[in-house]
């Protein structure tokens, strides 16, 4: 089996048809390796938020695809993303997930040190390298920087390869969703807050990405959690104020018409979002004082426009999603073809009342935690899909709903909220970046 | 007003609570909570705030009731097959008692096993019960479960530690 897909543009292209994708995109180990080498290297992948590293020397260790990297504040005004390995023997330079490293990274093995931009600062007993040509080798260059890094309004993305589009071309109009989330702060600033949830999933990372715009599943798969919430709340005393938690759970049980009407917007390069007209986030109670703060900051018309957006899930291809109205970001970290780490990050709208962060934190706990009933509903489906795909009676996954033959050429289009167009859009981008340069 | 609970009664209460969970007598279990009671699994070691820092669970009686009703539901696919659970407790220690305020705190290290199908997962936790009496009967104000690996990347926990 080895070598079926590597370097084989034709075989890779054949995995994605107009309305079907081959199961190997979810199951095959070689395809997964190629995703790490091609897809996650040719695209702009989310690294972290700059509020995680506020002071010089602050670092945050994470991954781009399967590659360990470290995001570091190297000067008060700039952030670097470095490959997180020592050029000597490969040792990862950070132990903790985040912290402050001072003025240098210092390797725990033989104490080579590196400046915050990754350059080599010192080697003990350096004379041992005299006359060896050390200065001309790759080791002397220190920690290898990720060459393409962009901090967009606090959101730091990196691209490993020189190939692939520039940042602005890659994201295009989709940046409007990050803009909207940031603009919801009266000061135009977000901060990571409230703790990040990490949930292990025994499924392919794309099952989660596909699910983000899958609006025909909530009323079925989440009947158990959202439907039960609606039932239990029916026996609340008359006139009782609906708790925040019920406001969060109940809309998952909305009928098909609700999701049809909410709409999906499809952008180039695999990006897109649900919730054009309204969404499950539309009817949360107003937080006292917040609208007034927004009007003071932006004027009434603009404040209304900002808060009037109900964008549900915005997919930033390949593996991150934001929810502007509830200030959450979820990152689907690929571990193996059948293993994904889901991280859910909450943001504080700087300058806004704490109640907004309270709601964000509650939403995160109720929907994204390893203990979340909504999370249990979804993971059960992903794991059953991962298992079911092993059967070879039918090797194709269907993504045909509301397909139209002319859609691939249409840009920034809005469509029926139950369309699988955005899934097709993701797979068109998948093929593009998987085969780039082949 | 009946006599305040003895240490022995506090300990028996905690042991009985775990037994109800193991036997999945969840309606009875929910009945052990005071009306304003909470069940809390912090996300961070030593976490003090359940409101602005997220948790693995922080649920009042309404949310716990939703969870219990969901576990019974026919459309609850993540419970087909159903999960089972098993608690092993060290003897609970009474850390604080204030008979005047009817406030009692116990500390119970435990191992918790949850199984489903062919999978079985072991967790270790320190559990703190904040108990009170309502009409002379012991009730839970707060059950706090500190998992030793609360900040790790975890798989699903579907029942109650
Ligand atoms: S491995 Fe890092 S200094 Fe030797
Ligand atoms: Fe879902």
XYZ file of C-alpha atoms in Angstrom, chain A residues 194-200 220 223-225 228-229 232 243 245-246 249 341 354 357-358 361 365-366 369-371 373 376-377 379-380 384, chain B residues 41 43-44 50-59 62-63 65-67 69-70 75-78 80 116 151-158:
68
model
C -11.317 31.527 31.103
C -9.147 28.493 30.389
C -8.876 26.282 27.320
C -10.658 22.944 27.089
C -8.889 19.997 25.481
C -10.911 17.005 24.335
C -9.481 13.868 22.698
C -31.208 14.595 15.311
C -32.123 15.654 20.336
C -30.774 13.879 23.406
C -29.225 16.990 24.938
C -34.167 16.990 26.750
C -33.358 20.528 27.867
C -37.138 19.617 31.300
C -31.422 30.494 32.598
C -27.765 27.467 30.135
C -31.203 26.826 28.653
C -28.767 24.428 24.799
C -7.177 16.893 19.790
C -17.957 40.199 32.781
C -17.199 36.199 29.481
C -19.362 34.251 31.910
C -17.131 30.223 29.557
C -18.226 24.081 29.290
C -21.691 23.008 28.143
C -15.838 19.977 27.353
C -14.963 16.262 27.571
C -17.910 16.128 29.982
C -23.470 16.252 26.649
C -20.813 13.359 23.677
C -23.549 13.473 21.039
C -18.172 12.412 19.260
C -20.377 9.320 19.212
C -19.191 5.565 14.512
C -15.254 19.478 38.356
C -10.532 22.544 34.918
C -7.499 23.885 36.741
C -16.361 28.612 38.526
C -17.882 31.640 36.797
C -15.155 33.330 34.725
C -12.874 30.319 34.427
C -14.405 27.398 32.663
C -14.707 23.973 34.277
C -15.144 20.429 33.159
C -18.506 20.599 34.897
C -20.247 23.194 37.006
C -23.891 22.301 37.206
C -31.500 21.945 36.646
C -28.453 21.016 34.569
C -31.578 16.918 35.944
C -31.132 17.510 32.188
C -28.076 15.266 32.258
C -32.984 12.689 31.880
C -30.697 12.612 28.827
C -32.195 9.062 21.285
C -29.066 9.251 23.443
C -26.773 7.478 21.013
C -23.647 8.023 23.096
C -25.815 2.879 23.295
C -18.371 1.672 27.975
C -5.889 19.969 32.926
C -4.982 17.049 30.657
C -6.544 16.358 27.278
C -9.289 13.955 28.326
C -11.696 11.674 26.531
C -15.415 11.628 27.276
C -16.616 11.363 30.868
C -20.311 10.581 30.551
